[in-house]
Coordinates of C-alpha atoms in Angstrom, one line a residue:
X12 CA 145.8 103.0 51.8
X13 CA 145.7 102.4 48.0
X14 CA 143.9 105.1 46.0
X15 CA 142.2 103.8 42.8
X16 CA 140.8 106.0 40.1
X17 CA 138.2 104.4 37.8
X18 CA 137.2 106.1 34.5
X19 CA 134.1 104.8 32.9
X20 CA 133.0 105.3 29.3
X21 CA 130.5 103.6 27.0
X22 CA 131.8 101.5 24.2
X23 CA 129.9 103.5 21.5
X24 CA 131.8 106.6 22.5
X25 CA 135.2 105.2 21.6
X26 CA 134.5 105.5 17.9
X27 CA 135.7 103.2 15.1
X28 CA 138.5 100.8 15.9
X29 CA 141.8 102.2 14.7
X30 CA 144.0 99.9 12.5
X31 CA 147.7 100.7 12.4
X32 CA 150.2 99.5 9.8
X33 CA 153.5 100.3 8.1
X34 CA 153.4 102.5 4.9
X35 CA 155.8 104.7 3.1
X36 CA 155.7 108.5 3.5
X37 CA 153.6 110.6 1.1
X38 CA 153.1 114.3 0.6
X39 CA 149.6 115.5 1.3
X40 CA 150.0 119.3 1.2
X41 CA 153.0 121.3 -0.1
X42 CA 153.2 125.0 0.9
X43 CA 156.1 126.8 -0.7
X44 CA 157.9 129.3 1.5
X45 CA 157.4 133.0 0.9
X46 CA 160.6 135.0 1.5
X47 CA 158.5 138.2 2.0
X48 CA 157.1 136.9 5.3
X49 CA 160.5 136.2 6.8
X50 CA 160.6 139.7 8.4
X51 CA 157.6 138.8 10.6
X52 CA 159.4 136.0 12.4
X53 CA 162.3 135.9 14.8
X54 CA 164.5 132.8 14.9
X55 CA 164.8 131.0 18.2
X56 CA 167.6 128.5 18.6
X57 CA 167.4 126.2 20.3
X58 CA 163.6 125.6 20.4
X59 CA 161.9 122.8 22.3
X60 CA 158.2 122.0 21.7
X61 CA 156.2 119.2 23.3
X62 CA 153.5 117.6 21.2
X63 CA 150.8 115.3 22.4
X64 CA 148.3 113.8 20.0
X65 CA 145.8 113.0 22.8
X66 CA 143.7 115.8 24.3
X67 CA 144.6 117.0 27.8
X68 CA 142.2 115.8 30.5
X69 CA 141.9 116.6 34.2
X70 CA 140.3 114.6 37.0
X71 CA 136.9 115.8 38.1
X72 CA 134.5 114.5 40.7
X73 CA 130.8 115.2 41.1
X74 CA 128.1 113.7 43.2
X75 CA 124.5 114.5 42.3
X76 CA 122.8 112.0 44.6
X77 CA 122.3 112.5 48.3
X78 CA 123.8 109.8 50.5
X79 CA 121.2 108.3 52.8
X80 CA 122.6 106.9 56.0
X81 CA 120.8 104.7 58.5
X82 CA 121.9 103.6 62.0
X83 CA 121.2 100.1 63.2
X84 CA 121.9 98.7 66.6
X85 CA 123.0 95.2 67.5
X86 CA 122.6 93.3 70.7
X87 CA 126.0 92.1 71.9
X88 CA 126.2 89.1 74.4
X89 CA 129.4 88.1 76.1
X90 CA 131.1 85.1 74.3
X91 CA 134.3 83.2 74.1
X92 CA 133.7 81.1 77.2
X93 CA 134.2 77.4 77.2
X94 CA 131.1 75.2 77.1
X95 CA 131.6 74.0 80.7
X96 CA 131.7 77.6 82.0
X97 CA 128.4 79.4 82.6
X98 CA 129.1 83.1 81.7
X99 CA 126.1 84.3 83.8
X100 CA 127.5 82.8 86.9
X101 CA 130.0 85.1 88.6
X102 CA 131.8 82.3 90.5
X103 CA 132.3 80.2 87.4
X104 CA 133.8 83.0 85.4
X105 CA 136.0 84.2 88.4
X106 CA 137.3 80.6 88.9
X107 CA 138.1 80.3 85.2
X108 CA 139.9 83.6 85.1
X109 CA 142.1 82.6 88.0
X110 CA 142.9 79.3 86.2
X111 CA 143.9 81.1 83.0
X112 CA 146.0 83.7 85.0
X113 CA 148.1 80.8 86.5
X114 CA 148.9 79.4 83.1
X115 CA 152.5 80.0 81.9
X116 CA 151.4 80.8 78.3
X117 CA 149.2 83.6 79.6
X118 CA 152.1 85.1 81.5
X119 CA 154.3 84.9 78.4
X120 CA 151.7 86.6 76.1
X121 CA 151.0 89.4 78.6
X122 CA 154.7 90.1 79.0
X123 CA 155.3 90.2 75.2
X124 CA 152.4 92.6 74.7
X125 CA 153.5 94.8 77.6
X126 CA 156.9 95.3 76.1
X127 CA 155.4 96.4 72.8
X128 CA 153.0 98.8 74.6
X129 CA 155.8 100.2 76.8
X130 CA 157.9 100.9 73.7
X131 CA 155.0 102.8 72.1
X132 CA 154.4 104.8 75.3
X133 CA 158.1 105.7 75.6
X134 CA 158.1 106.9 72.0
X135 CA 155.1 109.2 72.6
X136 CA 156.7 110.6 75.8
X137 CA 160.2 111.1 74.2
X138 CA 160.6 114.9 74.1
X139 CA 163.5 117.2 74.4
X140 CA 163.2 119.0 77.7
X141 CA 165.5 121.8 76.4
X142 CA 163.4 122.5 73.4
X143 CA 160.7 125.2 73.5
X144 CA 157.9 123.6 71.4
X145 CA 155.3 126.3 72.0
X146 CA 157.5 129.4 72.1
X147 CA 156.2 130.7 68.8
X148 CA 152.6 130.0 69.5
X149 CA 150.8 133.1 70.6
X150 CA 147.1 133.7 71.1
X151 CA 146.1 136.1 68.5
X152 CA 143.0 138.3 68.8
X153 CA 140.4 137.3 66.3
X154 CA 139.6 140.3 64.1
X155 CA 137.2 138.5 61.7
X156 CA 133.7 139.9 61.6
X157 CA 131.0 137.8 63.3
X158 CA 129.2 135.5 60.9
X159 CA 127.0 132.4 60.8
X160 CA 126.5 129.8 58.0
X161 CA 123.7 127.2 57.5
X162 CA 124.8 123.6 58.0
X163 CA 121.6 121.6 57.6
X164 CA 117.8 122.0 57.6
X165 CA 115.6 119.3 59.1
X166 CA 112.0 119.5 57.8
X167 CA 108.9 117.9 59.2
X168 CA 108.4 114.8 57.0
X169 CA 104.7 114.9 57.5
X170 CA 102.4 116.5 54.8
X171 CA 100.6 118.6 57.5
X172 CA 103.3 120.9 58.7
X173 CA 103.5 121.7 62.4
X174 CA 105.5 124.1 64.6
X175 CA 108.9 123.0 65.9
X176 CA 107.9 124.0 69.4
X177 CA 110.8 122.8 71.5
X178 CA 114.4 121.6 70.9
X179 CA 116.8 119.6 73.2
X180 CA 120.4 118.7 72.4
X181 CA 121.8 115.3 73.2
X182 CA 123.8 115.9 76.4
X183 CA 127.0 113.9 75.7
X184 CA 128.4 115.0 72.4
X185 CA 125.6 116.9 70.7
X186 CA 125.4 114.7 67.7
X187 CA 121.6 114.4 68.0
X188 CA 118.8 116.8 68.6
X189 CA 115.2 116.1 69.8
X190 CA 112.5 118.2 68.2
X191 CA 108.9 118.4 69.6
X192 CA 106.3 119.2 66.9
X193 CA 102.8 120.6 67.7
X194 CA 100.2 123.1 66.6
X195 CA 100.0 125.8 69.2
X196 CA 97.0 127.7 67.8
X197 CA 94.1 127.5 70.2
X198 CA 91.5 124.9 68.9
X199 CA 92.9 125.1 65.4
X200 CA 94.5 121.7 65.0
X201 CA 94.5 120.8 61.3
X202 CA 92.9 117.5 60.2
X203 CA 95.2 114.6 59.6
X204 CA 98.0 116.0 61.8
X205 CA 100.1 113.3 63.3
X206 CA 101.3 113.3 67.0
X207 CA 104.9 112.2 66.1
X208 CA 108.0 114.0 67.2
X209 CA 111.5 113.1 66.1
X210 CA 115.1 112.7 67.1
X211 CA 117.4 113.8 64.3
X212 CA 121.1 112.9 63.6
X213 CA 122.8 116.1 62.7
X214 CA 124.7 114.4 59.9
X215 CA 121.5 113.0 58.2
X216 CA 118.9 115.6 57.4
X217 CA 117.1 113.3 55.0
X218 CA 115.2 111.2 57.5
X219 CA 114.7 111.2 61.3
X220 CA 117.0 108.9 63.4
X221 CA 114.1 107.9 65.7
X222 CA 110.4 108.7 66.2
X223 CA 108.7 109.6 69.4
X224 CA 105.0 108.6 69.7
X225 CA 103.0 110.4 72.4
X226 CA 99.3 110.3 73.0
X227 CA 99.0 114.0 72.2
X228 CA 101.4 116.3 70.3
X229 CA 104.4 117.3 72.3
X230 CA 104.8 121.0 73.3
X231 CA 108.1 120.6 75.2
X232 CA 110.9 118.0 75.4
X233 CA 114.0 117.6 77.5
X234 CA 117.0 115.2 77.6
X235 CA 118.0 113.8 81.0
X236 CA 121.5 115.2 81.7
X237 CA 122.5 112.1 83.7
X238 CA 121.1 109.4 81.3
X239 CA 121.1 110.5 77.7
X240 CA 118.8 107.7 76.7
X241 CA 115.9 109.2 78.8
X242 CA 113.7 112.0 77.5
X243 CA 110.7 113.6 79.2
X244 CA 108.0 115.5 77.3
X245 CA 104.9 117.5 78.0
X246 CA 101.9 117.1 75.7
X247 CA 99.2 119.5 74.5
X248 CA 96.5 117.7 76.5
X249 CA 98.4 118.2 79.8
X250 CA 100.0 114.8 80.2
X251 CA 103.7 114.3 80.9
X252 CA 105.6 111.1 79.8
X253 CA 109.1 109.8 79.5
X254 CA 110.8 107.7 76.8
X255 CA 113.8 105.3 76.8
X256 CA 115.3 105.5 73.3
X257 CA 116.7 101.9 73.8
X258 CA 113.1 100.5 74.2
X259 CA 111.5 102.0 71.1
X260 CA 109.3 104.9 70.1
X261 CA 106.4 104.5 72.6
X262 CA 106.5 106.1 76.1
X263 CA 107.9 104.0 78.9
X264 CA 105.4 105.6 81.3
X265 CA 102.9 108.4 81.3
X266 CA 100.9 110.4 83.8
X267 CA 97.1 109.9 84.2
X268 CA 94.7 112.5 82.8
X269 CA 93.0 113.2 86.2
X270 CA 96.3 113.9 88.0
X271 CA 97.9 116.0 85.2
X272 CA 97.8 119.5 84.0
X273 CA 94.6 120.9 82.6
X274 CA 96.3 122.9 79.8
X275 CA 99.2 122.3 77.5
X276 CA 102.5 121.7 79.3
X277 CA 104.7 124.6 78.3
X278 CA 108.0 123.7 80.0
X279 CA 109.8 120.8 81.8
X280 CA 113.1 120.8 83.7
X281 CA 115.1 118.0 85.3
X282 CA 115.8 118.3 89.1
X283 CA 119.3 117.7 90.5
X284 CA 118.9 114.5 92.5
X285 CA 120.8 111.4 93.4
X286 CA 118.6 109.1 91.3
X287 CA 118.4 111.5 88.3
X288 CA 114.7 110.5 87.8
X289 CA 112.9 113.7 89.1
X290 CA 111.7 116.6 87.1
X291 CA 109.0 119.3 87.3
X292 CA 106.7 120.9 84.8
X293 CA 104.5 124.0 84.4
X294 CA 101.5 124.8 82.3
X295 CA 99.2 127.7 81.5
X296 CA 96.7 126.2 84.0
X297 CA 98.8 127.9 86.7
X298 CA 100.4 124.9 88.3
X299 CA 103.9 123.7 88.9
X300 CA 104.1 119.9 89.4
X301 CA 107.0 117.7 90.6
X302 CA 107.3 114.2 89.2
X303 CA 109.3 111.0 89.5
X304 CA 109.6 108.8 86.4
X305 CA 109.7 105.8 88.6
X306 CA 106.1 106.6 89.5
X307 CA 104.3 108.9 87.1
X308 CA 100.7 108.0 88.3
X309 CA 100.5 111.3 90.2
X310 CA 102.8 114.3 91.0
X311 CA 104.8 114.2 94.2
X312 CA 104.1 117.9 94.9
X313 CA 102.1 120.8 93.4
X314 CA 102.5 124.6 93.5
X315 CA 99.9 127.1 92.4
X316 CA 101.3 130.2 90.8
X317 CA 99.8 133.0 92.8
X318 CA 102.6 135.3 91.8
X319 CA 101.2 138.5 93.4
X320 CA 99.6 136.7 96.4
X321 CA 96.2 138.1 95.6
X322 CA 94.4 134.8 94.9
X323 CA 94.8 135.3 91.2
X324 CA 96.5 132.3 89.5
X325 CA 98.6 133.1 86.5
X326 CA 99.7 130.6 83.8
X327 CA 103.3 129.4 83.7
X328 CA 105.2 129.6 80.4
X329 CA 108.8 128.7 81.1
X330 CA 110.9 127.2 83.8
X331 CA 114.6 127.7 84.8
X332 CA 116.4 125.5 87.3
X333 CA 120.1 125.7 88.2
X334 CA 121.6 122.5 89.6
X335 CA 123.9 124.4 91.9
X336 CA 120.8 125.9 93.6
X337 CA 118.8 122.8 94.4
X338 CA 116.0 124.5 96.2
X339 CA 115.5 127.7 94.1
X340 CA 113.9 127.9 90.7
X341 CA 112.2 130.6 88.5
X342 CA 109.0 130.6 86.6
X343 CA 108.0 132.9 83.7
X344 CA 104.3 133.6 83.5
X345 CA 101.7 134.7 81.0
X346 CA 101.3 138.0 82.9
X347 CA 104.9 139.0 82.1
X348 CA 106.1 138.4 85.7
X349 CA 109.1 136.3 86.7
X350 CA 108.4 134.5 90.0
X351 CA 111.4 133.6 92.2
X352 CA 110.4 130.4 94.0
X353 CA 111.9 128.3 96.9
X354 CA 110.8 124.7 97.1
X355 CA 111.9 124.2 100.7
X356 CA 110.0 127.2 102.1
X357 CA 108.4 126.8 105.5
X358 CA 104.9 127.6 104.4
X359 CA 103.2 127.3 101.0
X360 CA 102.7 131.1 100.9
X361 CA 106.4 131.7 101.2
X362 CA 107.3 129.5 98.2
X363 CA 107.1 132.5 95.9
X364 CA 109.5 134.9 97.6
X365 CA 109.2 137.8 95.1
X366 CA 108.5 138.6 91.5
X367 CA 110.1 140.7 88.8
X368 CA 107.8 142.8 86.5
X369 CA 109.5 141.7 83.3
X370 CA 107.3 142.2 80.2
X371 CA 104.0 143.4 79.0
X372 CA 103.2 140.0 77.5
X373 CA 104.1 136.4 78.2
X374 CA 107.6 135.5 79.1
X375 CA 108.9 133.2 76.4
X376 CA 112.4 132.6 77.5
X377 CA 114.1 132.6 81.0
X378 CA 117.6 131.4 81.6
X379 CA 120.4 132.2 84.1
X380 CA 123.8 133.2 82.9
X381 CA 126.0 130.1 83.1
X382 CA 129.0 132.2 84.3
X383 CA 127.1 134.6 86.7
X384 CA 124.2 132.7 88.2
X385 CA 122.7 135.8 90.0
X386 CA 122.0 137.3 86.6
X387 CA 119.3 136.0 84.2
X388 CA 117.9 136.7 80.8
X389 CA 114.2 137.1 80.0
X390 CA 112.6 137.5 76.5
X391 CA 109.1 138.7 75.9
X392 CA 106.9 141.2 74.0
X393 CA 109.3 143.3 71.8
X394 CA 112.6 143.0 73.8
X395 CA 115.0 141.1 75.9
X396 CA 116.2 142.1 79.4
X397 CA 119.1 141.1 81.7
X398 CA 118.3 141.1 85.4
X399 CA 119.9 140.6 88.7
X400 CA 118.3 138.9 91.7
X401 CA 119.1 141.8 94.0
X402 CA 116.9 144.5 92.2
X403 CA 113.5 144.4 90.7
X404 CA 114.4 146.5 87.6
X405 CA 116.5 145.2 84.6
X406 CA 120.2 146.0 84.4
X407 CA 120.1 146.1 80.6
X408 CA 117.4 146.0 78.0
X409 CA 117.4 145.8 74.2
X410 CA 115.6 148.3 72.1
X411 CA 112.0 147.6 71.1
X412 CA 111.8 145.6 67.9
X413 CA 109.1 145.9 65.3
X414 CA 108.7 142.2 65.4
X415 CA 107.7 140.1 68.4
X416 CA 110.6 138.3 70.2
X417 CA 109.8 134.6 70.7
X418 CA 112.8 132.9 72.4
X419 CA 116.3 133.5 73.6
X420 CA 119.3 131.9 75.4
X421 CA 122.8 132.6 76.6
X422 CA 126.0 131.4 74.9
X423 CA 127.5 128.5 77.0
X424 CA 131.1 129.6 76.1
X425 CA 131.0 133.5 76.1
X426 CA 129.6 135.2 79.2
X427 CA 128.5 138.4 77.4
X428 CA 126.8 136.9 74.3
X429 CA 123.1 135.9 74.1
X430 CA 120.8 135.0 71.2
X431 CA 117.2 136.1 70.5
X432 CA 114.7 134.8 67.9
X433 CA 112.1 137.0 66.2
X434 CA 108.7 136.5 64.7
X435 CA 109.9 137.8 61.3
X436 CA 112.2 134.8 60.9
X437 CA 115.5 136.5 62.0
X438 CA 117.9 135.6 64.7
X439 CA 119.9 138.3 66.6
X440 CA 123.2 137.8 68.3
X441 CA 124.0 140.3 71.1
X442 CA 127.5 141.0 72.4
X443 CA 127.1 143.2 75.5
X444 CA 130.8 144.1 75.6
X445 CA 130.7 145.3 72.0
X446 CA 127.5 147.3 72.0
X447 CA 124.1 147.2 73.7
X448 CA 122.0 149.4 71.4
X449 CA 122.0 147.0 68.4
X450 CA 122.7 143.3 67.8
X451 CA 126.2 142.3 66.7
X452 CA 124.9 140.0 64.0
X453 CA 121.4 139.5 62.5
X454 CA 120.8 136.3 60.5
X455 CA 117.7 135.9 58.4
X456 CA 117.0 132.2 59.0
X457 CA 113.8 132.0 57.0
X458 CA 110.5 133.6 56.2
X459 CA 108.6 131.7 58.9
X460 CA 108.5 133.0 62.5
X461 CA 111.1 131.5 64.9
X462 CA 109.7 129.6 67.8
X463 CA 112.6 127.7 69.5
X464 CA 116.3 128.5 69.9
X465 CA 118.9 126.3 71.5
X466 CA 122.8 126.4 71.5
X467 CA 124.9 123.3 71.5
X468 CA 126.9 122.7 74.7
X469 CA 130.2 123.5 72.9
X470 CA 128.7 126.9 71.7
X471 CA 129.6 126.4 68.0
X472 CA 126.2 125.4 66.6
X473 CA 122.8 126.9 67.1
X474 CA 119.5 125.1 66.4
X475 CA 116.6 127.2 65.3
X476 CA 113.0 125.8 65.2
X477 CA 110.4 127.6 63.1
X478 CA 106.6 127.7 62.8
X479 CA 106.7 125.9 59.4
X480 CA 108.2 122.8 61.0
X481 CA 111.8 123.3 59.9
X482 CA 114.8 123.1 62.2
X483 CA 117.9 125.0 60.9
X484 CA 121.5 124.4 62.2
X485 CA 123.7 127.5 62.1
X486 CA 127.5 127.3 62.6
X487 CA 128.9 130.4 64.4
X488 CA 132.2 132.0 63.5
X489 CA 135.2 132.0 65.9
X490 CA 134.4 135.7 66.8
X491 CA 131.2 134.5 68.6
X492 CA 132.6 131.3 70.1
X493 CA 136.1 132.1 71.4
X494 CA 136.2 134.2 74.6
X495 CA 138.1 137.4 74.4
X496 CA 141.0 138.2 76.8
X497 CA 139.5 139.2 80.1
X498 CA 135.9 139.0 78.9
X499 CA 134.6 137.4 82.1
X500 CA 136.2 140.1 84.3
X501 CA 135.0 142.9 82.1
X502 CA 131.4 141.6 81.9
X503 CA 131.4 141.1 85.7
X504 CA 132.5 144.7 86.2
X505 CA 129.7 145.9 83.8
X506 CA 127.1 143.9 85.7
X507 CA 128.3 145.3 89.1
X508 CA 128.3 148.8 87.8
X509 CA 124.8 148.5 86.5
X510 CA 123.6 146.9 89.7
X511 CA 125.0 149.7 91.8
X512 CA 123.3 152.3 89.6
X513 CA 119.9 150.5 89.7
X514 CA 120.1 150.2 93.5
X515 CA 120.9 153.9 93.8
X516 CA 118.0 154.9 91.5
X517 CA 115.6 152.5 93.2
X518 CA 116.5 153.9 96.7
X519 CA 116.0 157.5 95.4
X520 CA 112.7 156.7 93.8
X521 CA 111.5 154.9 96.9
X522 CA 112.4 157.9 99.1
X523 CA 110.7 160.3 96.7
X524 CA 107.5 158.2 96.6
X525 CA 107.4 157.9 100.4
X526 CA 107.7 161.7 100.8
X527 CA 105.0 162.3 98.2
X528 CA 102.7 159.8 100.0
X529 CA 103.3 161.4 103.4
X530 CA 102.6 164.9 101.9
X531 CA 99.3 163.7 100.5
X532 CA 98.1 162.2 103.8
X533 CA 98.9 164.8 106.5
X534 CA 97.5 164.2 109.9
X535 CA 95.8 161.0 109.1
X536 CA 94.2 159.2 112.1
X537 CA 94.9 155.7 113.3
X538 CA 97.8 153.8 114.6
X539 CA 101.4 154.0 113.2
X540 CA 101.1 150.4 112.0
X541 CA 98.0 151.2 109.9
X542 CA 99.7 154.4 108.5
X543 CA 102.7 152.3 107.4
X544 CA 100.4 149.7 105.8
X545 CA 98.5 152.5 103.9
X546 CA 101.9 154.0 102.8
X547 CA 103.0 150.6 101.5
X548 CA 99.8 150.2 99.6
X549 CA 100.0 153.7 98.2
X550 CA 103.6 153.1 97.3
X551 CA 102.7 150.0 95.3
X552 CA 99.9 151.8 93.5
X553 CA 102.2 154.7 92.6
X554 CA 104.9 152.2 91.4
X555 CA 102.4 150.4 89.2
X556 CA 101.1 153.6 87.7
X557 CA 104.7 154.7 86.9
X558 CA 105.3 151.4 85.2
X559 CA 102.1 151.7 83.1
X560 CA 103.0 155.3 82.2
X561 CA 106.5 154.3 81.2
X562 CA 105.2 151.5 79.0
X563 CA 102.7 153.7 77.4
X564 CA 105.4 156.3 76.6
X565 CA 107.7 153.7 75.1
X566 CA 104.8 152.3 73.0
X567 CA 103.7 155.7 71.6
X568 CA 107.3 156.7 71.0
X569 CA 107.8 153.6 68.8
X570 CA 104.5 154.4 66.9
X571 CA 105.6 158.0 66.3
X572 CA 109.0 156.8 65.0
X573 CA 107.4 154.3 62.7
X574 CA 104.9 156.9 61.4
X575 CA 107.7 159.4 60.8
X576 CA 109.7 156.8 58.9
X577 CA 106.7 155.9 56.7
X578 CA 105.9 159.6 56.1
X579 CA 109.5 160.2 55.0
X580 CA 109.4 157.2 52.7
X581 CA 106.1 158.4 51.2
X582 CA 107.6 161.9 50.7
X583 CA 110.6 160.4 49.0
X584 CA 108.4 158.3 46.7
X585 CA 106.3 161.4 45.8
X586 CA 109.4 163.4 45.0
X587 CA 110.7 160.6 42.8
X588 CA 107.3 160.4 41.0
X589 CA 107.2 164.2 40.4
X590 CA 110.8 164.2 39.2
X591 CA 109.9 161.4 36.7
X592 CA 106.8 163.3 35.6
X593 CA 108.9 166.5 34.9
X594 CA 111.5 164.5 33.0
X595 CA 108.8 162.9 30.8
X596 CA 107.2 166.3 30.2
X597 CA 110.5 167.8 29.2
X598 CA 111.2 164.8 26.9
X599 CA 107.8 165.2 25.3
X600 CA 108.3 169.0 24.7
X601 CA 111.7 168.3 23.2
X602 CA 110.2 165.8 20.8
X603 CA 107.5 168.3 19.8
X604 CA 110.0 171.0 19.0
X605 CA 112.1 168.6 16.9
X606 CA 109.0 167.6 15.0

């Protein structure tokens, strides 16, 4: 490839045209030598000096304008067939191929090309079997501190800014990201707000790659893992719709208003099926609905979220579905509970097998660990928790933050790493093998609260959506993306150890509560079955009271720590002010004495 350098300069900057000619030498200045200055110099012989009349210049490149790239598609139709052959007819094309293959020229050309191809393949495969090519290559432990840097920021192009409420990565190579924009404040939709959501090319932050036009602002969006051209989204008015990016910005089909959710659709998830066209959704109206994009007129199945089986419906906030468990799924609710559900249960009452009392507020994030499917992560109120299906208490929990946690997810490449987003605009990276009391890395993404957090499939890039409509891409360092030696085994041992400890504590607490309940009800009349039912009810009441008391204790402990910190800061400010006053008084006294 030829490299060409072009230097451009205006004609007026060249100056006057130089005219050269022959002329005899003449003396312009004569400076006689001073013998007294000879002692200041040292003679160097020989002496070589290079002189250049032109000033020295170096090449410099600068680009002050942003490059705007646009992608355009073309429709390719098969060509190259003779006029007498119909390319749409399979028999015609097959007959013509057979005719060409029998031609001697065709055989000669294929043989010539195969010889060239075989020669290239043999060159690529020519290695010395006695040479150790990778003997010196050793896997070195990465000692660099964890870090993250900003790659791009994609801002909502509309004048009325909205929240980037949900993110979904392109499933094949992660070169695009779909962002759903909506205003989540109840009945506070600003005037002039558009319903558009966008698909961004990660290499072009200047303008969206494609628009998505729903009938109502999208709250959630999800790519189809089998067909990357298909997206499904849930709207603020309760409708669900799907888009085919090859057919334009308008939805290919949408549900009807009378058969849809009654509240905003908070989460959607694709179901593992042969057709790849089934998904399900949840909403704060307390329903989970199953859909098929081939017929979106009405849901194929509906489940009411009666999590505690007391005829009290709770709203759903987030879904989690693991393809290797086709009948099981989990739902996070507004009440802070995580419901473990089974679609193939014998009776509707058995669809919700049990619940986990996760948080004091809504569950904003729920995801299974991609390496250990029995363990899952929940994010809500002021902390994040790691759970196991076998116990109803968390195995690990982060400390209570001063800011609300809004989203979280696991790393797809490291089993012990997960991410959380906070309402103060910061993202925390937790490495459970390194430490559990504090995050390994905290990145201040911006001043606006974080609302959505998704990691690319390769684990190198994190997309962060904020309330001001901006979506920031962060590139993680190798310390957060390359697994350590034996990390999976060590994290598995940690989870097993915590699971055994929780089971032991849970059994001891249950036995203690049963003994206390029996002591409080001595000689109660009635059958043994009724006594057992009463004991179970009393046990549930005691357990609920203990959870409330523990939550209250944690809450007031945080308040006391914050008050102590503020009092300490005020005392330090007062001491500094008094010291400054004493210093100024001493300076004034010294000035009076000198006067």
